[in-house]
Every structure is written in C-alpha cells, then in structure tokens.
CSV table of C-alpha atoms in Angstrom, one decimal:
chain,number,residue,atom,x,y,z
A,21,UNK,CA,57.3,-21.4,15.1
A,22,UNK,CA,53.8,-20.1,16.5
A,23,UNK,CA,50.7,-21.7,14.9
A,24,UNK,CA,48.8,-19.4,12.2
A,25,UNK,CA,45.6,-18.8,12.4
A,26,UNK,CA,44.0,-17.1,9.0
A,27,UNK,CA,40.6,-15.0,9.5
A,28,UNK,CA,38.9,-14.0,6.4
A,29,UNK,CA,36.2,-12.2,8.1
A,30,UNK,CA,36.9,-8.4,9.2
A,31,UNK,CA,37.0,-4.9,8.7
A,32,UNK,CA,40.1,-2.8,7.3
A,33,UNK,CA,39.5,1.3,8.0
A,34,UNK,CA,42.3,3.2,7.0
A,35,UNK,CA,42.3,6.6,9.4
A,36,UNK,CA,43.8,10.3,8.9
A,37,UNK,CA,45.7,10.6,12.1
A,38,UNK,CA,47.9,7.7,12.7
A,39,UNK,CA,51.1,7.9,15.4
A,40,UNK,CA,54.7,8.5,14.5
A,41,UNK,CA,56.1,5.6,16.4
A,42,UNK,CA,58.3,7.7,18.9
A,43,UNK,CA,57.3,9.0,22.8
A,44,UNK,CA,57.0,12.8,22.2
A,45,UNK,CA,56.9,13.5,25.8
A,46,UNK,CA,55.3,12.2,29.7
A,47,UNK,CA,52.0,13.6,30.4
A,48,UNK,CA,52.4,14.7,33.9
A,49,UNK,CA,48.9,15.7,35.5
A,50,UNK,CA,48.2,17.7,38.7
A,51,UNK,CA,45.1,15.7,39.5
A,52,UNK,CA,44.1,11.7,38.4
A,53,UNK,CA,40.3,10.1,38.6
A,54,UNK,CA,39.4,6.6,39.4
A,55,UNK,CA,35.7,6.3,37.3
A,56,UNK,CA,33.9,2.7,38.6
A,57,UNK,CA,32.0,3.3,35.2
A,58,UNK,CA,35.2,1.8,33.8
A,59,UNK,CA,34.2,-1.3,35.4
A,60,UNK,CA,31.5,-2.9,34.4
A,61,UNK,CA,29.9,-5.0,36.4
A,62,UNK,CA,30.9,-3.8,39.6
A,63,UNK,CA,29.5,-1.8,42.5
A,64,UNK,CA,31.8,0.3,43.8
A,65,UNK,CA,32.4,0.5,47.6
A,66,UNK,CA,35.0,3.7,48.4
A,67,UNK,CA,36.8,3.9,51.2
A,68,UNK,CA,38.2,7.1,51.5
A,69,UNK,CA,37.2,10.5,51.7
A,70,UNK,CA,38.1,13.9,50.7
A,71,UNK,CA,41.2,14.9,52.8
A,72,UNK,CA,42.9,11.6,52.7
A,73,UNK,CA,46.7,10.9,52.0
A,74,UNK,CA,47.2,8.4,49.4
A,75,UNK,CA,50.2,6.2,48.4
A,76,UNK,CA,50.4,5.0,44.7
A,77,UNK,CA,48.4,1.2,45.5
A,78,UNK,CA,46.6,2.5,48.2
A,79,UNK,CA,42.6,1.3,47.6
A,80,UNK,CA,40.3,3.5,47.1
A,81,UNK,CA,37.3,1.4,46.8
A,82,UNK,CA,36.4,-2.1,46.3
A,83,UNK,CA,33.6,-4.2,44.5
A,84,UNK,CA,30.6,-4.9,47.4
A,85,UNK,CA,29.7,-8.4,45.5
A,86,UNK,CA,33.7,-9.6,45.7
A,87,UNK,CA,35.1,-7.2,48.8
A,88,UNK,CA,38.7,-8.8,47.9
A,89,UNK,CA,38.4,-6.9,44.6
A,90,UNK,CA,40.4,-3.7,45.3
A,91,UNK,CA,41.1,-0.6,43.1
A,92,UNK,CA,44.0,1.3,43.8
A,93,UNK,CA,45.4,4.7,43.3
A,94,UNK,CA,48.0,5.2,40.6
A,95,UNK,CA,49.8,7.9,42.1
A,96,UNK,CA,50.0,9.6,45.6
A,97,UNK,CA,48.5,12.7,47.1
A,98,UNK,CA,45.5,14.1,48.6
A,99,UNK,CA,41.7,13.0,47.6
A,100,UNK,CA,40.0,15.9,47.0
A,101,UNK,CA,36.9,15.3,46.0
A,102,UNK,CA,34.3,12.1,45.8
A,103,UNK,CA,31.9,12.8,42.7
A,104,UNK,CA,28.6,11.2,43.2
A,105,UNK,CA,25.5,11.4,40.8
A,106,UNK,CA,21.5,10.3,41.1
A,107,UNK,CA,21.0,7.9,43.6
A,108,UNK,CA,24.2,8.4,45.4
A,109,UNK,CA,25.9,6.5,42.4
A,110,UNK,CA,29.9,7.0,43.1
A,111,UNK,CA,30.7,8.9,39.2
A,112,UNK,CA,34.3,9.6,40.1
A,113,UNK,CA,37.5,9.4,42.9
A,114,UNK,CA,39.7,12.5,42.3
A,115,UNK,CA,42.9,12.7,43.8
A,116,UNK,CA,45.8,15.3,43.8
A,117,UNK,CA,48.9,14.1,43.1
A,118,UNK,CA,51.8,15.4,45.3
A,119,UNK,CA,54.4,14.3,42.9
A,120,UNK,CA,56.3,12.2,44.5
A,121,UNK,CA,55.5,9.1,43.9
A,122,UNK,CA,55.6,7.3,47.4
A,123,UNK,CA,54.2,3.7,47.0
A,124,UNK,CA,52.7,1.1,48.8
A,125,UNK,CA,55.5,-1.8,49.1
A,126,UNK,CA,54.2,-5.5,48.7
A,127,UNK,CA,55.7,-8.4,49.8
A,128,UNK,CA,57.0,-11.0,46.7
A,129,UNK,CA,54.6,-13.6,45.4
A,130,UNK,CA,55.9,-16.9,44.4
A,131,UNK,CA,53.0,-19.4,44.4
A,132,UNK,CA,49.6,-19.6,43.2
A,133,UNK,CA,47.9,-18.6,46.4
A,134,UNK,CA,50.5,-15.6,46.8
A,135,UNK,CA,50.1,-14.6,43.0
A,136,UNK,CA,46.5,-14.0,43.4
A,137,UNK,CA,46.5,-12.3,46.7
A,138,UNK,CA,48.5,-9.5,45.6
A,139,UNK,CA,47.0,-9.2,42.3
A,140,UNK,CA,43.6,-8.5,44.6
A,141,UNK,CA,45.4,-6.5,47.1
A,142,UNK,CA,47.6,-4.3,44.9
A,143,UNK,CA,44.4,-3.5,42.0
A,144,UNK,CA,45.4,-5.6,39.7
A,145,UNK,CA,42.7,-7.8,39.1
A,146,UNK,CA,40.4,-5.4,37.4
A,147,UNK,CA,42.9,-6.0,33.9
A,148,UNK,CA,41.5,-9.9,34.4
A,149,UNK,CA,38.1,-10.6,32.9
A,150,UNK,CA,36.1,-13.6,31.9
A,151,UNK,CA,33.9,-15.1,30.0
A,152,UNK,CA,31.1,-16.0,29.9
A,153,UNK,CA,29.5,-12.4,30.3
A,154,UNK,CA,33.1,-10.1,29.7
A,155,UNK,CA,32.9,-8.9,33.8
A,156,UNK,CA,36.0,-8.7,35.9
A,157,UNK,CA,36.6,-12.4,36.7
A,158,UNK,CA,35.1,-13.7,39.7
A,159,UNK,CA,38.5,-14.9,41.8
A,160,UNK,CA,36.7,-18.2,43.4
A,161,UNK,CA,36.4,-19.6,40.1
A,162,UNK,CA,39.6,-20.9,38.4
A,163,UNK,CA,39.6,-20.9,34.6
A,164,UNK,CA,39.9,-23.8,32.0
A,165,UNK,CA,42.2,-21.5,30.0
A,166,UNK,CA,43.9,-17.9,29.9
A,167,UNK,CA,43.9,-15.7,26.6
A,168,UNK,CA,46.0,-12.7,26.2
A,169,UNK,CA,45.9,-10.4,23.0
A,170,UNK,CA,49.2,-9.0,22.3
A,171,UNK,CA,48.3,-6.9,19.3
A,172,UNK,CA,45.5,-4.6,18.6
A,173,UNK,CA,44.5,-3.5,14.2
A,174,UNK,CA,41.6,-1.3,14.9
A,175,UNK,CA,41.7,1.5,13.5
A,176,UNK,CA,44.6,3.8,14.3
A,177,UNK,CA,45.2,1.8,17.4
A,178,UNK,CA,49.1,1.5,18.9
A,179,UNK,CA,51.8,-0.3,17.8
A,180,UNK,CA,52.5,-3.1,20.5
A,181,UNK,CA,55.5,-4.5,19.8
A,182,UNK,CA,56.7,-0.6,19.9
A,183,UNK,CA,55.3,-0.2,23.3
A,184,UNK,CA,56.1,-3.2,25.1
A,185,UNK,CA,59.3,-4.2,24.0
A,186,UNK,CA,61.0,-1.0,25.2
A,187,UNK,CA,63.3,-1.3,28.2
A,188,UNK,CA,62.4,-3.1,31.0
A,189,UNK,CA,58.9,-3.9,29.8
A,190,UNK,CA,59.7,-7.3,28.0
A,191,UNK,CA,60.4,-8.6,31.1
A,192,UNK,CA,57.8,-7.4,32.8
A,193,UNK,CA,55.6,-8.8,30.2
A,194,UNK,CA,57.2,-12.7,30.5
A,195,UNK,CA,56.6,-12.1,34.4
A,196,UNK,CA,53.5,-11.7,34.1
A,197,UNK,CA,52.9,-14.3,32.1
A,198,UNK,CA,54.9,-16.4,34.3
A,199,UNK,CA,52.7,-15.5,36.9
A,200,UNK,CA,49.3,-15.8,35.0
A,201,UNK,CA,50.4,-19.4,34.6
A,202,UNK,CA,50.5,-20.4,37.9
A,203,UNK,CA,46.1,-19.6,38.4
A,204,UNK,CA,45.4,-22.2,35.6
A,205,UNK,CA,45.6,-26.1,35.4
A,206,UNK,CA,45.1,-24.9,31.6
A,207,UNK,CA,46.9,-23.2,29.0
A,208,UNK,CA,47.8,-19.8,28.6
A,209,UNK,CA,47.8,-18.4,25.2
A,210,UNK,CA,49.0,-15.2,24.0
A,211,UNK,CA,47.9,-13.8,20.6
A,212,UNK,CA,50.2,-12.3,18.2
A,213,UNK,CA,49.9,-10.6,14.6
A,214,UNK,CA,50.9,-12.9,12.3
A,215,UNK,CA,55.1,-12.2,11.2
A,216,UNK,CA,55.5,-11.0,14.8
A,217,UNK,CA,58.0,-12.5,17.3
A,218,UNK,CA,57.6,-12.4,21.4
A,219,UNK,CA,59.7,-14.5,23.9
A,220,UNK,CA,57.6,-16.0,26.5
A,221,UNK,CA,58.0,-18.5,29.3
A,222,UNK,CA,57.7,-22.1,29.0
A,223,UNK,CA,54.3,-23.3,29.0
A,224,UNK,CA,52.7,-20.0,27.4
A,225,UNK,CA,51.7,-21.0,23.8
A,226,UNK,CA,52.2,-18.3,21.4
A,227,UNK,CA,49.4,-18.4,18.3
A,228,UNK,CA,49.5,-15.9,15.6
A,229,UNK,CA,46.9,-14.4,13.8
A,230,UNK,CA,46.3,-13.2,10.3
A,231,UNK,CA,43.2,-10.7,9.3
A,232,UNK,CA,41.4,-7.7,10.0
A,233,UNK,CA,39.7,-6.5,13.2
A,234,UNK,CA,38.5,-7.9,15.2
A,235,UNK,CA,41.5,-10.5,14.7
A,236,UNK,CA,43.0,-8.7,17.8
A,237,UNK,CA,39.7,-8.8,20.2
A,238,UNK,CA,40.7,-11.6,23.0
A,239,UNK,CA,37.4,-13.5,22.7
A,240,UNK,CA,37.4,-13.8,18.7
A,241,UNK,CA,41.4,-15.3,19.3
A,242,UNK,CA,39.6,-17.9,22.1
A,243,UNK,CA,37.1,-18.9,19.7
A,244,UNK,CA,39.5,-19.8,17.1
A,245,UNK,CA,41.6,-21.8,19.6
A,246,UNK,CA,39.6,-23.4,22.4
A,247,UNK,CA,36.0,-22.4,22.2
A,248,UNK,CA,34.5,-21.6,25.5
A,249,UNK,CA,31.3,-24.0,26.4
A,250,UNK,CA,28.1,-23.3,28.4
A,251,UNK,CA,29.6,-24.0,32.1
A,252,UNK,CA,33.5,-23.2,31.3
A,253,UNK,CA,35.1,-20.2,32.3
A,254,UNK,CA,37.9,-18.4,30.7
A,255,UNK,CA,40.0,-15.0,31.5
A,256,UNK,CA,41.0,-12.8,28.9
A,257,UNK,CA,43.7,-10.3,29.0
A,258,UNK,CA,45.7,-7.6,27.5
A,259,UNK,CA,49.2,-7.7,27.3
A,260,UNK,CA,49.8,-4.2,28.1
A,261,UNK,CA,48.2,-4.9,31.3
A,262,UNK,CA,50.2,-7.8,31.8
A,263,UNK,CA,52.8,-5.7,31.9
A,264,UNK,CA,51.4,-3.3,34.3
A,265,UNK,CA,51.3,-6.8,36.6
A,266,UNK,CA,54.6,-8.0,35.8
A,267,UNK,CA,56.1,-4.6,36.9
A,268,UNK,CA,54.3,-5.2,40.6
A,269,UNK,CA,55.7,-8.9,40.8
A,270,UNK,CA,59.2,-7.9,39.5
A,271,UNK,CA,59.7,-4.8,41.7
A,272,UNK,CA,57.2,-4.9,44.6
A,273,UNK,CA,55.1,-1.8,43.5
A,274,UNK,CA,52.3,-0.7,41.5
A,275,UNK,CA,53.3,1.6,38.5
A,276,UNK,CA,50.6,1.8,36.0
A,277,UNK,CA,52.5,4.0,33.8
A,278,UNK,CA,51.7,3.5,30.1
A,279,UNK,CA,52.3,4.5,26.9
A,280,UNK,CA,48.9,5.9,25.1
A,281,UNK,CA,48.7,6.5,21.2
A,282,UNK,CA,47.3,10.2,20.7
A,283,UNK,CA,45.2,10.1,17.2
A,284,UNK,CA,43.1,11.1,14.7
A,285,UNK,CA,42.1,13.6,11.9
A,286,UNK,CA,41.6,16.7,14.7
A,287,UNK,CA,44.9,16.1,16.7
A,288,UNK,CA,47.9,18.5,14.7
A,289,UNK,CA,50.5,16.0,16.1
A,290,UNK,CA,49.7,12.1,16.1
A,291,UNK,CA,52.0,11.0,18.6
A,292,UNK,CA,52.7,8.5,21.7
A,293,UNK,CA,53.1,9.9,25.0
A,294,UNK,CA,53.3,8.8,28.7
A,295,UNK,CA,50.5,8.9,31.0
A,296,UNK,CA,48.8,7.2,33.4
A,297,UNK,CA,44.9,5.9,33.5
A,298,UNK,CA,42.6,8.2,34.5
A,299,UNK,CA,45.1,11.5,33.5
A,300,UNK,CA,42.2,14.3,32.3
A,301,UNK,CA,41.9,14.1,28.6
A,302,UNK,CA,42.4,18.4,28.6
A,303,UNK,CA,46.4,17.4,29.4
A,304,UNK,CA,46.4,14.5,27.3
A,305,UNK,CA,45.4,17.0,24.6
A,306,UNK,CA,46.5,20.5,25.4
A,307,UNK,CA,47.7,22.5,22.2
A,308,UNK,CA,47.8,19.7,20.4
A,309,UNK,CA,44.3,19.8,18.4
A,310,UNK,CA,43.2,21.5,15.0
A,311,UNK,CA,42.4,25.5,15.5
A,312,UNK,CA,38.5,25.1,14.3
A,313,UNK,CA,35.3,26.8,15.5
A,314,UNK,CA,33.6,23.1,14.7
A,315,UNK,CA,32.7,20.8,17.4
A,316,UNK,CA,35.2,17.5,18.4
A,317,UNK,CA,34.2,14.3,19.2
A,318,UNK,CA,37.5,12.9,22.5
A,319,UNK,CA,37.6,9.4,22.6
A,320,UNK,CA,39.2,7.0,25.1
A,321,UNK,CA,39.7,4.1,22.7
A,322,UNK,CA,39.2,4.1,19.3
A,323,UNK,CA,36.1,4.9,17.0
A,324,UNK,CA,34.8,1.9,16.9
A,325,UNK,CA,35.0,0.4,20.7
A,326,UNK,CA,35.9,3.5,22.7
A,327,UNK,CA,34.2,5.8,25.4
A,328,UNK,CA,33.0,9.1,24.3
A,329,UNK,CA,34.3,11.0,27.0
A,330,UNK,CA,34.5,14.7,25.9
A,331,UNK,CA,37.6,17.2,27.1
A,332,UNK,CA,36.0,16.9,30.7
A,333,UNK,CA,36.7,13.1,30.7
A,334,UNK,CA,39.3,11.0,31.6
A,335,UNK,CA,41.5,8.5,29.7
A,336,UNK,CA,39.8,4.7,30.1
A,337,UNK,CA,41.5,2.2,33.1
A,338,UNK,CA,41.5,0.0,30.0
A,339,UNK,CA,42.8,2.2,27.1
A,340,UNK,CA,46.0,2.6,25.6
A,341,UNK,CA,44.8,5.0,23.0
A,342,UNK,CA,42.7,8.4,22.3
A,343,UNK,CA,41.3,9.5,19.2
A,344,UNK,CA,39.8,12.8,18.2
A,345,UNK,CA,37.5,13.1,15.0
A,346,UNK,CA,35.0,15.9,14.1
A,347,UNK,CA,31.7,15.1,15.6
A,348,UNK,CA,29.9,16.6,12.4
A,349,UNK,CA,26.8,17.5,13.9
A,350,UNK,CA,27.4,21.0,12.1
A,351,UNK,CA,27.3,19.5,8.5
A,352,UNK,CA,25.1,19.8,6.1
A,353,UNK,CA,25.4,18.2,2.8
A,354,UNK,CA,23.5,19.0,-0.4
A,355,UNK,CA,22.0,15.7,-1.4
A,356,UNK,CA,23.3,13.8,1.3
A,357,UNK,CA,23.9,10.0,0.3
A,358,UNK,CA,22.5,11.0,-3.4
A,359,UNK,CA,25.9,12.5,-4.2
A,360,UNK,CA,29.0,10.2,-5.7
A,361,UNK,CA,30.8,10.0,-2.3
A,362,UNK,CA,34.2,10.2,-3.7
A,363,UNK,CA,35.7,10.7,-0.2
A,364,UNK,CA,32.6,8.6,2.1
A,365,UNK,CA,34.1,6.2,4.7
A,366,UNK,CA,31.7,3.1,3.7
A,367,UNK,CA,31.8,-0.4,3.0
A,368,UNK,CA,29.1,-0.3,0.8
A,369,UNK,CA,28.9,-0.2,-2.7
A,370,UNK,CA,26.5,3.0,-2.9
A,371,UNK,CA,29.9,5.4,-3.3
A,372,UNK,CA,32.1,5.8,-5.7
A,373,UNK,CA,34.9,5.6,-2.3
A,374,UNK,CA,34.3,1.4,-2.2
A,375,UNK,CA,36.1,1.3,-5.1
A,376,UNK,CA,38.7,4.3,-5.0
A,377,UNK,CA,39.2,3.5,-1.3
A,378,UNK,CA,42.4,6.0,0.3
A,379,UNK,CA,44.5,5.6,3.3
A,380,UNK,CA,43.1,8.8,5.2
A,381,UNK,CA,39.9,9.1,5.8
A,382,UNK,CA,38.3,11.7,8.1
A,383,UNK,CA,35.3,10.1,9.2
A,384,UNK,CA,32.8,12.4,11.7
A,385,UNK,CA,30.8,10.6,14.2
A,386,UNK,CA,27.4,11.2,12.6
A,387,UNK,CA,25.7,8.0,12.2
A,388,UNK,CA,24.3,8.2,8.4
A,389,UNK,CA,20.5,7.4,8.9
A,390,UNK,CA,18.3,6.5,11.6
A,391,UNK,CA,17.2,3.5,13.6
A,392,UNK,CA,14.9,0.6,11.9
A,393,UNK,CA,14.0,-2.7,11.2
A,394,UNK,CA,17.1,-5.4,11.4
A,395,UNK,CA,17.6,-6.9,8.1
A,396,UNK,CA,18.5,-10.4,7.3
A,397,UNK,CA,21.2,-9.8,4.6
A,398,UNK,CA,24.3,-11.6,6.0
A,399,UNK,CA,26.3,-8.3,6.0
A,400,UNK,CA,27.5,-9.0,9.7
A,401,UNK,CA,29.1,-12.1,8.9
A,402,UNK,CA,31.9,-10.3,6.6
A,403,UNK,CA,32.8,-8.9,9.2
A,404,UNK,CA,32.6,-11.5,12.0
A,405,UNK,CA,35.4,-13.7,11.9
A,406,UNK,CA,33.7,-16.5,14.7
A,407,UNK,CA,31.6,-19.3,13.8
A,408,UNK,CA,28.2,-18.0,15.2
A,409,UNK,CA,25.5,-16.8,13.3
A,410,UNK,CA,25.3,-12.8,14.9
A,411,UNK,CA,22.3,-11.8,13.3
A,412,UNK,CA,20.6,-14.4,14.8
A,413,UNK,CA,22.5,-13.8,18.4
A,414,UNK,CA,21.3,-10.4,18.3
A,415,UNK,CA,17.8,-11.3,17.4
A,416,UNK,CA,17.4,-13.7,20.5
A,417,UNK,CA,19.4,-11.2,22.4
A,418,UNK,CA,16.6,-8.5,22.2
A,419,UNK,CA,13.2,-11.5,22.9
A,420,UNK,CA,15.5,-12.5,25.4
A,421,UNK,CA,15.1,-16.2,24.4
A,422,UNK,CA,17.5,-17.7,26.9
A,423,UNK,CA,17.9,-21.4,24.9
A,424,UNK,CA,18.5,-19.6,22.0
A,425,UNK,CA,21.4,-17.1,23.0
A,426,UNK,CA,23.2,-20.3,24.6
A,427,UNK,CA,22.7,-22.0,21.7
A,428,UNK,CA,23.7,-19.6,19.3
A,429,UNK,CA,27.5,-19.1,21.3
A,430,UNK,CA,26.1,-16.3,24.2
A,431,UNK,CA,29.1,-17.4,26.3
A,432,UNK,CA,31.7,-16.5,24.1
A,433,UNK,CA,31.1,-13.1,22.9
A,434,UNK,CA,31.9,-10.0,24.6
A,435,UNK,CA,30.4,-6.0,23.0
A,436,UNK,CA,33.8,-5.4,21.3
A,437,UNK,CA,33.1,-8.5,18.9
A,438,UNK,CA,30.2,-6.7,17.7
A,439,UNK,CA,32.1,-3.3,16.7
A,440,UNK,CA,32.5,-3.8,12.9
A,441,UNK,CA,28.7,-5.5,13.0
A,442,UNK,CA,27.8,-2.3,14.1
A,443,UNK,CA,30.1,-0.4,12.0
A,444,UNK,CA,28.6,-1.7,8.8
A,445,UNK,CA,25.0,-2.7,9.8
A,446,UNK,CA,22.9,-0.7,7.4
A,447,UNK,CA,19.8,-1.0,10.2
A,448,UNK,CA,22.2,1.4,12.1
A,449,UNK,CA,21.3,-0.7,15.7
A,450,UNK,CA,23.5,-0.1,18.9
A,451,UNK,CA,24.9,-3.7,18.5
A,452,UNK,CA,27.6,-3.2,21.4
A,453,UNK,CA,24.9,-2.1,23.9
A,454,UNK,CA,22.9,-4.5,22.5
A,455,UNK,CA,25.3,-7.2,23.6
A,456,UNK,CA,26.2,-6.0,26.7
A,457,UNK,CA,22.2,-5.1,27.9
A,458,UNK,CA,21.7,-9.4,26.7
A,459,UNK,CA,25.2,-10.7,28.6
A,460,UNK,CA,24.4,-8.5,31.8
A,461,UNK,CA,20.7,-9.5,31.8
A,462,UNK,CA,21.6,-13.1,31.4
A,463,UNK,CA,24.2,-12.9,34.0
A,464,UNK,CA,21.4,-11.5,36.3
A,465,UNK,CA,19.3,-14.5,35.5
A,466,UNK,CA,22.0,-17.4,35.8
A,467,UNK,CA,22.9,-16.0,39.6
C-alpha cells in the first residue's frame, strides 16, 4: 500500500467547462510547429531549412550549450517555413505533414549508457528537467533522485488515470519507468492522487498524495518526500511524457501522440481528443467554441500555469490540456467590487460567492485591480503546501539577495509552485515570472 501524504495547504477552483471522459475524435493537422519558446532555458540551434524532408524523430534543432540535446519532429513531411523574430531569435519550425507517418528507426536500449543516448538522440530529453532552477536537465549531471507526477487537480485539468491506462499505454508507462531507473543510483518516485492504484516496476516507489493544487506540481511532491539541498540535483517528470518515452524504448520509434483535455466555459463541447504537440490551436478548436461577438482568451495549459497563445498559437510541447475562457476586457461592471458578488470567482471574504461557492464558475482573465505594494498578510501560505516561507522567497527574489533565496528553499521551487500564490495574492504581482526572472538570474550567476 503507497505511503499517504496529506497537504492542507491549496487551492480548490471549481470551473464551467470540464471534459466528458471519452476521445471524441483525432485531431489530424496539415501542418505542426516546433516553438524553442517552449523550452526554457535553451538556445536553439536548427538544422534544417525550408525544403527539407523530415521523418517523424528526425532533429530539427538542438540546444548550443548541450549540442547532444536534440528536438525532433513529431511527424513527417516537408519544412516549410523557419519563423524568426528581433535579433534573428528562431520563434518557430513549421513543417507539413505528408501523412504518412515514416519514422526514424532506433536501435533498442538496454543499459544506462544506451537509455540515455537515445533519449538525447530521439528528442526525448526535453520531458526531463531539474532542479535546482526547473531547466531541461543538464545530461552530465546524474541525479540524487527522480520524481514523476502522475496526476494533475488544477483546475479543469485531465483525468490521468483515463488517459494513461488506455491500451498499450500502461505499459509504456512501466517502461519508461523501467528505464528512468537505470540513470539514478537513487530512487525513483512516482506521485499518485490519493485512492488511486498504478502498477510499476520494482524499485519505483509509489507515494500518494491527498490535497488541493498544487498537490500535483512535481517539485511540491519532492519537497514532501526528499527535499532537494543547495548542491543536489533532482529530475522531475510527467508521467504522460513517460509514456511518450516508454513508447520509443518499447517499439523503436518516436510517437508523441497524446490525448489533450479540450475545456472551459467558451468551448460548446468539453471533450478529449487526439493530437500531437505543436498541432495549431485553430484545429484543436474548430467549430467547437461559443458563437459570441466577445473576445476569447486560448490557453495551452490551464488558467493558472498555461501559455496564453491565442487561435494563432500552437498547443505546448508540455501540455496535455487547452482551456478557453472569456478574456473580459469588454466588461464593464456597475460598481465593480462594491456589488455582492453572488457569482465572483474569489477566495476572499469580500463576496457573498466565499460562502455560496458553486461548481461552475466562468471566470474571465481580467486581473481585478492593479499592481502595488506586496503585503505581509500570510495569504500565500494557504495556499502553499511546502515548508518555505514564499513571501519572503519572493521578497529576496526581487533584491536579489543571493544568501537569502538559498536560504529560504531557492533550489526547490519551480514558477508552477507559485500559481495559486499568484492566484490569490491581493498585491496582484506576476509571482510565476517573478520566480522564473530570480531562478534564471541565479542560474546565470552560479555558472
């Protein structure tokens, strides 16, 4: 029976817009985009050109600070265009697909050495990151320990055990972990929601956990099992991507198919479909949003860690969901915050909604108020369900103060921690960019 961990700290939004649990169809796309900005951290390198026949896992680019860091294409076809932006700054790879399907063919891996190497080769390692400083993991640096989420609570977000459990998935899934296994002289844990039951292989350690999100976020699970200290390194993973790497070590090719949870208030159908990263959000979503002359907010992820990407964009390298709300920048309310609030999406006690809360909200994406001060008042730590103080993370963050930050747990925290901080913060401060502007800067410093 898996250990139970119980987190008091969280946030609970209950969304309009929610999936049926049933694949309504495949999202087949004439053309796919490879965006480095889903990356972070690295600095792309393409090597291919408009013109150029691709196989599914043939690379397309690599990182320039680790060349054995490839990114591959998940289908086959033509390149047809290389989008760059200021500075010659790569924005997007866009290639035609042919429909066909031809893929590279990769030799078996059975050891540790062999494991890695195709991960790199075939564009796998981009699913891996670490901590400290959430980046794709550096592959010259072994970890202490491995962490893999298998369940996700924000809001509206997929059903996992739906998606991964299906056919041959499951077994793709305890390859992987298989296979994660042999890269660590540590343990490899994999994170469940408490009542839920996955079969792994021997020597994965199976830890549920009980509470709201960010219970699901990889780094909170790693802080409530094996904290990670100044000089340690861990990986962190999600268990639909391990399954996207089981799939290569089980059959020899890359198939990054996945199933992606369609959502939220403006979508008329809530559904799961098929569809691969980097399909155009205008297929993901064609005919299947709210007739309105009112203007949409298309996210790649959910509302409170996702990409605001717009009908132009693409879905996320990392995401397994899309969400579509009202971006409210047409509303105009008599009163504003003065009136009761009946309906308000808040976790304050201003509206009458914190105490007559309902299970569908239709939240807009205006943010309520502007900019100012931080304030002291302990709200974040309702919310934040790791023992660190984050107001006064996020304070050394901004000075900067090195000694502080690593004192105050710097190494363990990643932007999505910070998501229902920032949902709830009544100083309304960007705490995810926050985050990421302190962990990047730091990571500058310390190399």
């Amino acid at each position: 029976m898996a250990k139970v961990v119980k987190l008091k700290s969280g946030l609970n939004l209950c969304l309009a817009g929610a999936a049926a649990p049933k694949v309504e169809k495949t999202v087949v796309s004439d053309t796919v985009a490879i965006v480095p900005d889903n990356y972070h951290g690295v600095v792309p390198k393409v090597v291919v050109k408009p013109g150029d026949k691709v196989q599914v896992g043939t690379s397309v680019m690599y990182d320039k600070n680790h060349p054995e860091v490839q990114f591959v294409s998940p289908v086959s076809g033509e390149v047809v265009a290389v989008e760059r932006g200021e500075r010659r700054k790569v924005m997007k790879i866009v290639i035609k697909s042919d429909g066909k399907s031809d893929a590279v063919v990769f030799d078996k891996a059975s050891s540790a050495v062999e494991v890695k190497e195709l991960l790199l080769r075939a564009g796998m390692w981009a699913y891996i990151k670490q901590r400290p400083y959430d980046v794709i993991a550096d592959p010259t640096v072994e970890p202490r320990d491995i962490f893999v989420t298998a369940f996700d609570n924000a809001p509206l977000a997929p059903a996992y055990a739906y998606e991964m459990l299906n056919g041959d998935d499951a077994k793709a899934l305890a390859e992987g972990l298989a296979a994660l296994k042999l890269l660590t002289q540590g343990k490899v844990y994999v994170g469940v929601a408490a009542g839920s039951e996955l079969n792994v292989p021997a020597g994965v350690e199976v830890v549920a956990f009980k509470g709201n999100f960010p219970a699901c976020n990889a780094g909170v699970q790693a802080h409530n099992i094996a904290p990670v200290n100044k000089g340690e390194t861990i990986w962190t993973l999600n268990a639909l991507d391990v399954v996207v790497m089981g799939r290569l070590l089980l059959n020899g090719r890359v198939d990054m198919m996945r199933t992606v949870a369609v959502t939220g208030s403006e979508v008329a159908t809530p559904a799961y479909v098929r569809a691969l990263p980097g399909t155009p959000m205008a297929d993901l979503l064609a005919g299947n949003i709210i007739a309105g002359d009112y203007t949409r907010r298309v996210i790649s992820g959910n509302v409170l860690t996702g990409t605001n990407v717009s009908l132009d964009g693409y879905l996320g390298a990392y995401h397994s969901q899309v969400t579509v709300i009202p971006e409210g920048n047409d509303t105009h309310e008599f009163l504003g915050w003065a009136l009761p609030g009946c309906k308000a999406l808040t976790t304050s006690r201003t509206f009458l909604s914190r105490w007559i809360p309902t299970r569908n909200s239709k939240p807009d994406a205006r943010l309520h108020g502007g900019e100012r001060a931080i304030i002291m008042s302990e709200e974040y730590d309702r919310v934040f369900p790791m023992d660190i103080l984050p107001e006064y993370l996020v304070k050394a963050i901004i000075a900067f103060d090195i000694d502080r930050m690593e004192q105050l747990g710097i190494y363990e925290v990643a932007p999505e921690d910070f998501a229902a901080c920032e949902f709830v913060d009544t100083s309304k401060l960007p705490l995810q960019q926050i985050v990421r502007d302190g962990l990047d800067a730091l990571r500058k410093e310390m190399n």
